[in-house]
mmCIF file of C-alpha atoms and ligand atoms in Angstrom:
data_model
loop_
_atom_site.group_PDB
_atom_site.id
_atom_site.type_symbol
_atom_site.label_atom_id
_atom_site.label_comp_id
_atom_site.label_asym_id
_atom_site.label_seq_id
_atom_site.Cartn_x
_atom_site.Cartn_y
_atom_site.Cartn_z
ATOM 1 C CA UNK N 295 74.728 98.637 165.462
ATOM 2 C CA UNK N 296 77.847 98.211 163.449
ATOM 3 C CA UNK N 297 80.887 100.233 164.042
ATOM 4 C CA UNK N 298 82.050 100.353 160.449
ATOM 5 C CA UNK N 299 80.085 101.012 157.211
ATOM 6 C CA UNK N 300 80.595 98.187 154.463
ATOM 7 C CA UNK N 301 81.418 99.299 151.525
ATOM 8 C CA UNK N 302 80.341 98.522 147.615
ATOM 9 C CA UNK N 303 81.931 97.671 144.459
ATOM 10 C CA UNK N 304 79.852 97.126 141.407
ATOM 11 C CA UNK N 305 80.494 94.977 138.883
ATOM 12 C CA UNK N 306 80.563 96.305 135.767
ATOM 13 C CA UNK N 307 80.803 92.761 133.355
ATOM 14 C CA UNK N 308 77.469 92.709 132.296
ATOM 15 C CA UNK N 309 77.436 96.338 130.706
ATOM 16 C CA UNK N 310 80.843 95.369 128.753
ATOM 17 C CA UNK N 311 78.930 92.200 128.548
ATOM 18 C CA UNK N 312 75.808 94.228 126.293
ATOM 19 C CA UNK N 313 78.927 96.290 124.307
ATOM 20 C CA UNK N 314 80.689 93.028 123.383
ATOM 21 C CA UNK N 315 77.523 90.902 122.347
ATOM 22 C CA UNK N 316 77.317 93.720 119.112
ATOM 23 C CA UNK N 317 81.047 95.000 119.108
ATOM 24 C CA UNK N 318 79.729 98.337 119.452
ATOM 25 C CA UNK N 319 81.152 101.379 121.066
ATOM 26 C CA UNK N 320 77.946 101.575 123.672
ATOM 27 C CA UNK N 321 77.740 101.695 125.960
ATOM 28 C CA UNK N 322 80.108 103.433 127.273
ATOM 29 C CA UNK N 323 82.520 102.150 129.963
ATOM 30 C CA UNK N 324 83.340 105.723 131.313
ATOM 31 C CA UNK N 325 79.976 107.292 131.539
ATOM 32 C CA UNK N 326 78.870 103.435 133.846
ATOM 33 C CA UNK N 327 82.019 104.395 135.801
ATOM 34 C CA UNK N 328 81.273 108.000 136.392
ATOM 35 C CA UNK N 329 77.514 107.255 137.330
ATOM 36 C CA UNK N 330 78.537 104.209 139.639
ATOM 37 C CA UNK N 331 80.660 106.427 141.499
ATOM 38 C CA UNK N 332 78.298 109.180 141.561
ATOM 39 C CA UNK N 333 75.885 106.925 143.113
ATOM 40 C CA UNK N 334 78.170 106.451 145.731
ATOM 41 C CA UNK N 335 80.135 103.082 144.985
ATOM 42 C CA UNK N 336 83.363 102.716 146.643
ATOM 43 C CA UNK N 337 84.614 101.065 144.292
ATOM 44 C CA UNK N 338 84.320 99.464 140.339
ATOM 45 C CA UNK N 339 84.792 95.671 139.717
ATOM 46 C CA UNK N 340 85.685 94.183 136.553
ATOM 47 C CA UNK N 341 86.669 90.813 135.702
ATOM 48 C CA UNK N 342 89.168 90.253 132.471
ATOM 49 C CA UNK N 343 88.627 86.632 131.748
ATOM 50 C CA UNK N 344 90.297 84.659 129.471
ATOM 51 C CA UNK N 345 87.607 84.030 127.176
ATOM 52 C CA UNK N 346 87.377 87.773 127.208
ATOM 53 C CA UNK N 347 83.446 86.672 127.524
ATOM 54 C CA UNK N 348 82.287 90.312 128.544
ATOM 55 C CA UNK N 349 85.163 92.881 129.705
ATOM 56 C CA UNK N 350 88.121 93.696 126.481
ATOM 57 C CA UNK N 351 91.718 94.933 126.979
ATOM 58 C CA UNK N 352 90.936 98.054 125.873
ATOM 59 C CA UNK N 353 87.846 98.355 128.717
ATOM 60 C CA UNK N 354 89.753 97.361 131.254
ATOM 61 C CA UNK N 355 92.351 100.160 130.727
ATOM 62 C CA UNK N 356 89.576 102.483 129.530
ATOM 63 C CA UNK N 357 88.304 102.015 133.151
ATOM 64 C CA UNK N 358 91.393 102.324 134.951
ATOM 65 C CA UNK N 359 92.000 105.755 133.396
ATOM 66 C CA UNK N 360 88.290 107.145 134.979
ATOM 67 C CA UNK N 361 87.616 104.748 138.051
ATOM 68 C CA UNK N 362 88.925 106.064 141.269
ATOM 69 C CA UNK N 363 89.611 102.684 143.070
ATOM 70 C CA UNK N 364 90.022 99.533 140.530
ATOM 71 C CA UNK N 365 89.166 96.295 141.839
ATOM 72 C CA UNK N 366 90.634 93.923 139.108
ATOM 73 C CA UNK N 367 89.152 90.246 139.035
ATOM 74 C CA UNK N 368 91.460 87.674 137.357
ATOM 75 C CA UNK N 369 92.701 83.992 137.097
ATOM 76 C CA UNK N 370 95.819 82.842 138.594
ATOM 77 C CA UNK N 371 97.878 82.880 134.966
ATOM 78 C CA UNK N 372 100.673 84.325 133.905
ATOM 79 C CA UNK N 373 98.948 86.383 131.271
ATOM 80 C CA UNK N 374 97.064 87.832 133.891
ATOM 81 C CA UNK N 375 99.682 88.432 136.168
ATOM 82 C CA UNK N 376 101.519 90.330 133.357
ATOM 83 C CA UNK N 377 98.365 92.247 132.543
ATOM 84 C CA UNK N 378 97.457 93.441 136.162
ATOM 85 C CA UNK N 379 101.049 94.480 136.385
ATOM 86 C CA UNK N 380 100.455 97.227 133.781
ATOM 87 C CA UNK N 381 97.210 97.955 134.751
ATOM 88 C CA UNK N 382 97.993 98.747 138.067
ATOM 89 C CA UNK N 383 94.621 98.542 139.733
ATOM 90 C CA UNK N 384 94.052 99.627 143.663
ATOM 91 C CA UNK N 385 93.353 95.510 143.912
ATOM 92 C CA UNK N 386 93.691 92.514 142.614
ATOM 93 C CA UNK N 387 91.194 89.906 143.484
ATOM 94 C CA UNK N 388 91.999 86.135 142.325
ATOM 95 C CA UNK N 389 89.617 83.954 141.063
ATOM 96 C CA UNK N 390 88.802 80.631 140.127
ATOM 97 C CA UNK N 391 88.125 80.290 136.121
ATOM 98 C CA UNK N 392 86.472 77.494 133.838
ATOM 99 C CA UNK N 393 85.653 78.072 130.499
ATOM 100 C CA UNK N 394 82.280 76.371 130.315
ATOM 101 C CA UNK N 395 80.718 78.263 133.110
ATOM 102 C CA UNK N 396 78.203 81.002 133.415
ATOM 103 C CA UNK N 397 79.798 82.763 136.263
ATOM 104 C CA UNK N 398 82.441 81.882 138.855
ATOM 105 C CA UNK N 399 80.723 78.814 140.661
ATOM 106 C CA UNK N 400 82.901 78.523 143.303
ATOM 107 C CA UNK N 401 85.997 79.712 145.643
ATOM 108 C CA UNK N 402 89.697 78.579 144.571
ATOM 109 C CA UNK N 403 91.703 75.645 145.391
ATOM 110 C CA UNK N 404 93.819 76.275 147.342
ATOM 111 C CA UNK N 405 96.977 74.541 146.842
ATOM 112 C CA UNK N 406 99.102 72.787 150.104
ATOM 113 C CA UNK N 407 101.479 74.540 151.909
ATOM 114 C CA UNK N 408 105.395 73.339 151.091
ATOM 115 C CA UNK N 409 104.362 72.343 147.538
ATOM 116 C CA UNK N 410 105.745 73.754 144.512
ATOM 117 C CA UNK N 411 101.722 75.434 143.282
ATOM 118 C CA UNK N 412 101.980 77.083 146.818
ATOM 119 C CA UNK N 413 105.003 78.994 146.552
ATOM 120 C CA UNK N 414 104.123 79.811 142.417
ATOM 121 C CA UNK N 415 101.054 81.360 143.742
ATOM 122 C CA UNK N 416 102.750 83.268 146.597
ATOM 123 C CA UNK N 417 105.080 84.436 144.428
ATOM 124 C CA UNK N 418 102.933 86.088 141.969
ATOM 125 C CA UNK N 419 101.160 87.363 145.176
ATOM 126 C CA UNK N 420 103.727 89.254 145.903
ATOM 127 C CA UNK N 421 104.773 90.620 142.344
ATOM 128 C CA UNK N 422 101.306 92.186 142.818
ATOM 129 C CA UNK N 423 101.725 93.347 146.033
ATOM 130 C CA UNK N 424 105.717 94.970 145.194
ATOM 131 C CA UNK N 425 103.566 97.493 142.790
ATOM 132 C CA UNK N 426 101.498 98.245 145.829
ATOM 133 C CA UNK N 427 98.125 96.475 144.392
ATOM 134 C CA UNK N 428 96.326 94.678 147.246
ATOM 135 C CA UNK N 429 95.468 91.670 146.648
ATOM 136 C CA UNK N 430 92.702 89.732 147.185
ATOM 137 C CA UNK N 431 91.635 85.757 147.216
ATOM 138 C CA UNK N 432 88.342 84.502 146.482
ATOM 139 C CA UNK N 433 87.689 81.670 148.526
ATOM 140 C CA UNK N 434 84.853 79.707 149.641
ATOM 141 C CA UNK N 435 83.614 80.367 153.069
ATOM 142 C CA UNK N 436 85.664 77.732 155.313
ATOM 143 C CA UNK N 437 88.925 78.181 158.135
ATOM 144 C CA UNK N 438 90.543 76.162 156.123
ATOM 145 C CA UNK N 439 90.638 78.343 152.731
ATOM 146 C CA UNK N 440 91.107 81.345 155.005
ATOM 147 C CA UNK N 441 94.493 80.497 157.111
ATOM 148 C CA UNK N 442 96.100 79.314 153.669
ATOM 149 C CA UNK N 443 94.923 82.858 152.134
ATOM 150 C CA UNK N 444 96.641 83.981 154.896
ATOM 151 C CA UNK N 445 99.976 81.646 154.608
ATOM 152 C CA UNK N 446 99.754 82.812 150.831
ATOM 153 C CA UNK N 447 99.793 86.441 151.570
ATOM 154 C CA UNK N 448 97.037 87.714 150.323
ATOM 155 C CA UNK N 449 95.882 91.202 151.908
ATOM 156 C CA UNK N 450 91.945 90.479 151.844
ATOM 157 C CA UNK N 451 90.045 87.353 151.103
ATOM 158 C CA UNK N 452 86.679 87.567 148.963
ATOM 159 C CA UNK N 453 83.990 85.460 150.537
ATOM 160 C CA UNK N 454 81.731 84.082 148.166
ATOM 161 C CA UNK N 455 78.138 84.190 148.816
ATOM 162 C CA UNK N 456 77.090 81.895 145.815
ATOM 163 C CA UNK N 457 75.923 78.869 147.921
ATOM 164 C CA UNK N 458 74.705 81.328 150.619
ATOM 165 C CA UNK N 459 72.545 82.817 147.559
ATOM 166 C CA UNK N 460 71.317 79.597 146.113
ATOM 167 C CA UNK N 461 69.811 78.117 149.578
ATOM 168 C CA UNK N 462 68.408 81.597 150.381
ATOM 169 C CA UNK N 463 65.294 81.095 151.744
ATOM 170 C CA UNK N 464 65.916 77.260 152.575
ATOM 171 C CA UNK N 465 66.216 75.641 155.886
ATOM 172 C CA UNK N 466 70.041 75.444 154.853
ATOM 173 C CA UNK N 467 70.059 79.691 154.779
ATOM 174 C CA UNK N 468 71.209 79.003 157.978
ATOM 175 C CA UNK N 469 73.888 76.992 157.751
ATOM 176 C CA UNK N 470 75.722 78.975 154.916
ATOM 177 C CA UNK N 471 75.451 82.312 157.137
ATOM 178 C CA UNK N 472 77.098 80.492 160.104
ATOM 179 C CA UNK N 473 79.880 79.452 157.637
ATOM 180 C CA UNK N 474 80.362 83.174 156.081
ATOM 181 C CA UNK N 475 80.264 84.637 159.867
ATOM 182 C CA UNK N 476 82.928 82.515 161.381
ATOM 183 C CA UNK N 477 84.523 82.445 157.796
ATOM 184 C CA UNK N 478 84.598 86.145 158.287
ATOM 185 C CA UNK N 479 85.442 86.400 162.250
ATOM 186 C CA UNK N 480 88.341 84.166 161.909
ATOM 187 C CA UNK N 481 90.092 85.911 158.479
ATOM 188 C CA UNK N 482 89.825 89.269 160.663
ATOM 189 C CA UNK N 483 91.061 87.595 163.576
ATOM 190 C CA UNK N 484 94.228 87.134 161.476
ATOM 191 C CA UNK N 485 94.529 90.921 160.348
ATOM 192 C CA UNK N 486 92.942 90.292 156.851
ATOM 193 C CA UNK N 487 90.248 92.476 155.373
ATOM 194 C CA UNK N 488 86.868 90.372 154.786
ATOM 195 C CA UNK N 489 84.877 90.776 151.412
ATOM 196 C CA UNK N 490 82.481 89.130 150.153
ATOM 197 C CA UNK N 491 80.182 88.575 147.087
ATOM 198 C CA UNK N 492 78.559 86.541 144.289
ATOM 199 C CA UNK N 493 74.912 85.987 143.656
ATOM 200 C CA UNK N 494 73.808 88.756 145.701
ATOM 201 C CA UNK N 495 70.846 91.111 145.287
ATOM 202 C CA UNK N 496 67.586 93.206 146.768
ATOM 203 C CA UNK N 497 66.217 90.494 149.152
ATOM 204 C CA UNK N 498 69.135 88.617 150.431
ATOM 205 C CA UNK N 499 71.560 91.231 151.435
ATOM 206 C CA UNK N 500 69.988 92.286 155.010
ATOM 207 C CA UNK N 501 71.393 88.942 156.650
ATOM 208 C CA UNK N 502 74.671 89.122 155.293
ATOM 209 C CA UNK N 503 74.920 92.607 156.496
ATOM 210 C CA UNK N 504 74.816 92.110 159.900
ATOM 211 C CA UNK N 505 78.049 90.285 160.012
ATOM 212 C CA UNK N 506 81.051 92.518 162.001
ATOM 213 C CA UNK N 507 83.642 92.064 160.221
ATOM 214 C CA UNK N 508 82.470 92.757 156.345
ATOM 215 C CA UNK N 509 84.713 95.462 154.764
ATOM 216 C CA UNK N 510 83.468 95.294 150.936
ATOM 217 C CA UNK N 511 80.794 93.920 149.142
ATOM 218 C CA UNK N 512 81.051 93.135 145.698
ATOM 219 C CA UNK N 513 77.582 92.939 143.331
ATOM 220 C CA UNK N 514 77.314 92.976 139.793
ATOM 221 C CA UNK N 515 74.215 91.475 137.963
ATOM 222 C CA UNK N 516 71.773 91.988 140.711
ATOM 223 C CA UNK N 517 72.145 96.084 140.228
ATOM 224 C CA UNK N 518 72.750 96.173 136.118
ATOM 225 C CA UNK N 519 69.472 93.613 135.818
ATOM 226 C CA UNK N 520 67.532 96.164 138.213
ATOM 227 C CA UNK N 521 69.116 99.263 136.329
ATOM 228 C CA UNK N 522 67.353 97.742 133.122
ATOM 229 C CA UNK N 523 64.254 99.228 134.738
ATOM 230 C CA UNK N 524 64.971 101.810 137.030
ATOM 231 C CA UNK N 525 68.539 103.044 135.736
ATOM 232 C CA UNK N 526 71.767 102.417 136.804
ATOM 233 C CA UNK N 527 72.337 105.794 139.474
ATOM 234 C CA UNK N 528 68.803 104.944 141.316
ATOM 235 C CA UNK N 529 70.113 100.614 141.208
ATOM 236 C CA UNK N 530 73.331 101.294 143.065
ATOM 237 C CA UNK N 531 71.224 104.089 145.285
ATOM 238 C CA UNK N 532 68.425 101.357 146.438
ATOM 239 C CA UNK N 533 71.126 98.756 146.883
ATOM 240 C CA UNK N 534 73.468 101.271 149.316
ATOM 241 C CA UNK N 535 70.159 102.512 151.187
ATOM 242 C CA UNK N 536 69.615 98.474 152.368
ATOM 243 C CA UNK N 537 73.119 98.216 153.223
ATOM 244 C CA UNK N 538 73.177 101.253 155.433
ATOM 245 C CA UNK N 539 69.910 99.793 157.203
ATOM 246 C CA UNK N 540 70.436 96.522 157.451
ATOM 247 C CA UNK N 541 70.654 96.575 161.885
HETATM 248 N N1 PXP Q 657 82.858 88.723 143.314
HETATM 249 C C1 PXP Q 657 83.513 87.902 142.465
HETATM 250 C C2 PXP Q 657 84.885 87.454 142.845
HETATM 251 C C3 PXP Q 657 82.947 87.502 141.245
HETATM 252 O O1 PXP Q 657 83.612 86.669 140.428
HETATM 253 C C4 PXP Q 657 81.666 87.995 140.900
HETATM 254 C C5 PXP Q 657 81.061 87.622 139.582
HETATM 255 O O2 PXP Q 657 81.841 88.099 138.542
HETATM 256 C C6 PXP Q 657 81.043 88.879 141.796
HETATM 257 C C7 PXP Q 657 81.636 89.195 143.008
HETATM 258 C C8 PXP Q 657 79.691 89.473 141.503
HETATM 259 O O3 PXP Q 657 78.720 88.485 141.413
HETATM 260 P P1 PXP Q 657 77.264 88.862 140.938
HETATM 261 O O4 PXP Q 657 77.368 89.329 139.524
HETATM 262 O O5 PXP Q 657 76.512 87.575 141.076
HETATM 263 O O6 PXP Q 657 76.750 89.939 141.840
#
């Protein structure tokens, strides 16, 4: 049995995603926000890229205005940086960004410790953390990635599940589990708090689950595709109901 529930944030791109494709004013932001956390989310996600691909400006702070606990996705820039201080969101979580791919396809790069990139980057870490936003790094599931997140001084480290995902139901399953487990043993070892998301959904959830340490799950296309058919309060419920029962 686990001693601590894990909690969910939902992603909310891919419903700014449907508003932006037509420039409309629907959906609306608030009313996803309002049902997500009715459903019993812990928390809303939302990632302002630079592209500004799905999630504007103006939805970001619409959101921060209704959502009780923020979780703000975001490059390393100084743009973003600026942005996020304004914002003010409970967390910051930092991601990788290209701008030719479909999704974030991978953890960040870490850069060496004593080099000039580190301290930049632990530097706007803690410009985030002086206005009392967490902050988060989203990192690939290795030691490695998860001391420097630690050397950085980053609150939490994000986990991410894509390659866990795409060999779901492979003889490698395995393997990627084994790396998210320790990944996660060793980043609470050292005090942080151990999310974890990307490419997650209904069937291969139940594994992940059973890890200890997991504070925070983060899912996004897996519920809004599944709310296309069931709507978006019963998605989030279904989703919560396997995390609760996953021992
Ligand atoms: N966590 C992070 C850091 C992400 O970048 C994403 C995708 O935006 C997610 C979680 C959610 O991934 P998915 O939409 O595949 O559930």
């Amino acid at each position: 049995m686990r001693n601590r529930k894990i909690k969910l944030g939902v992603n909310l791109d891919h419903i700014a995603f449907i508003k932006k494709s037509r420039d409309t004013m629907y959906p609306n932001l608030a009313d996803a926000v309002k049902i997500t956390e009715e459903a019993g989310a812990d928390s809303i996600t939302i990632h302002l890229r630079e592209d500004r691909r799905h999630i504007q400006d103006k939805d970001a702070i619409e959101i921060r205005e209704c959502a009780k606990v923020l979780n703000f996705e975001m490059a390393n820039t100084t743009e973003m940086i600026d942005f996020a201080l304004k914002l003010k969101p409970d967390y910051c979580c930092i991601v990788p960004e290209k701008r030719d791919e479909k999704t974030t396809e991978g953890g960040l790069i870490l850069p060496s410790t004593n080099t000039l990139k580190f301290k930049n980057f632990s530097d706007n870490i803690k410009k985030l953390s002086n206005e009392g936003i967490k902050v988060s790094l989203f990192i690939d599931p290795n030691i490695e990635s998860v001391q420097v997140s630690k050397d950085l001084g980053a609150d939490i480290v994000e986990l991410h599940t894509g390659h866990y995902a795409n060999e779901f139901n492979t003889i490698n399953e395995f393997e990627m589990i084994d790396n998210i487990t320790s990944s996660a043993e060793f980043a609470d070892k050292l005090g942080l708090l151990v999310n974890a998301g990307h490419g997650l959904n209904y069937e291969n959830l139940n594994q992940l689950c059973k890890i200890q340490s997991l504070n925070e799950l983060n899912i996004g296309h897996s519920i809004i595709s599944q709310a296309v058919f069931t709507g978006l309060k019963d998605a989030i419920k279904k989703i919560i109901s396997i995390i609760n029962n996953c021992d």
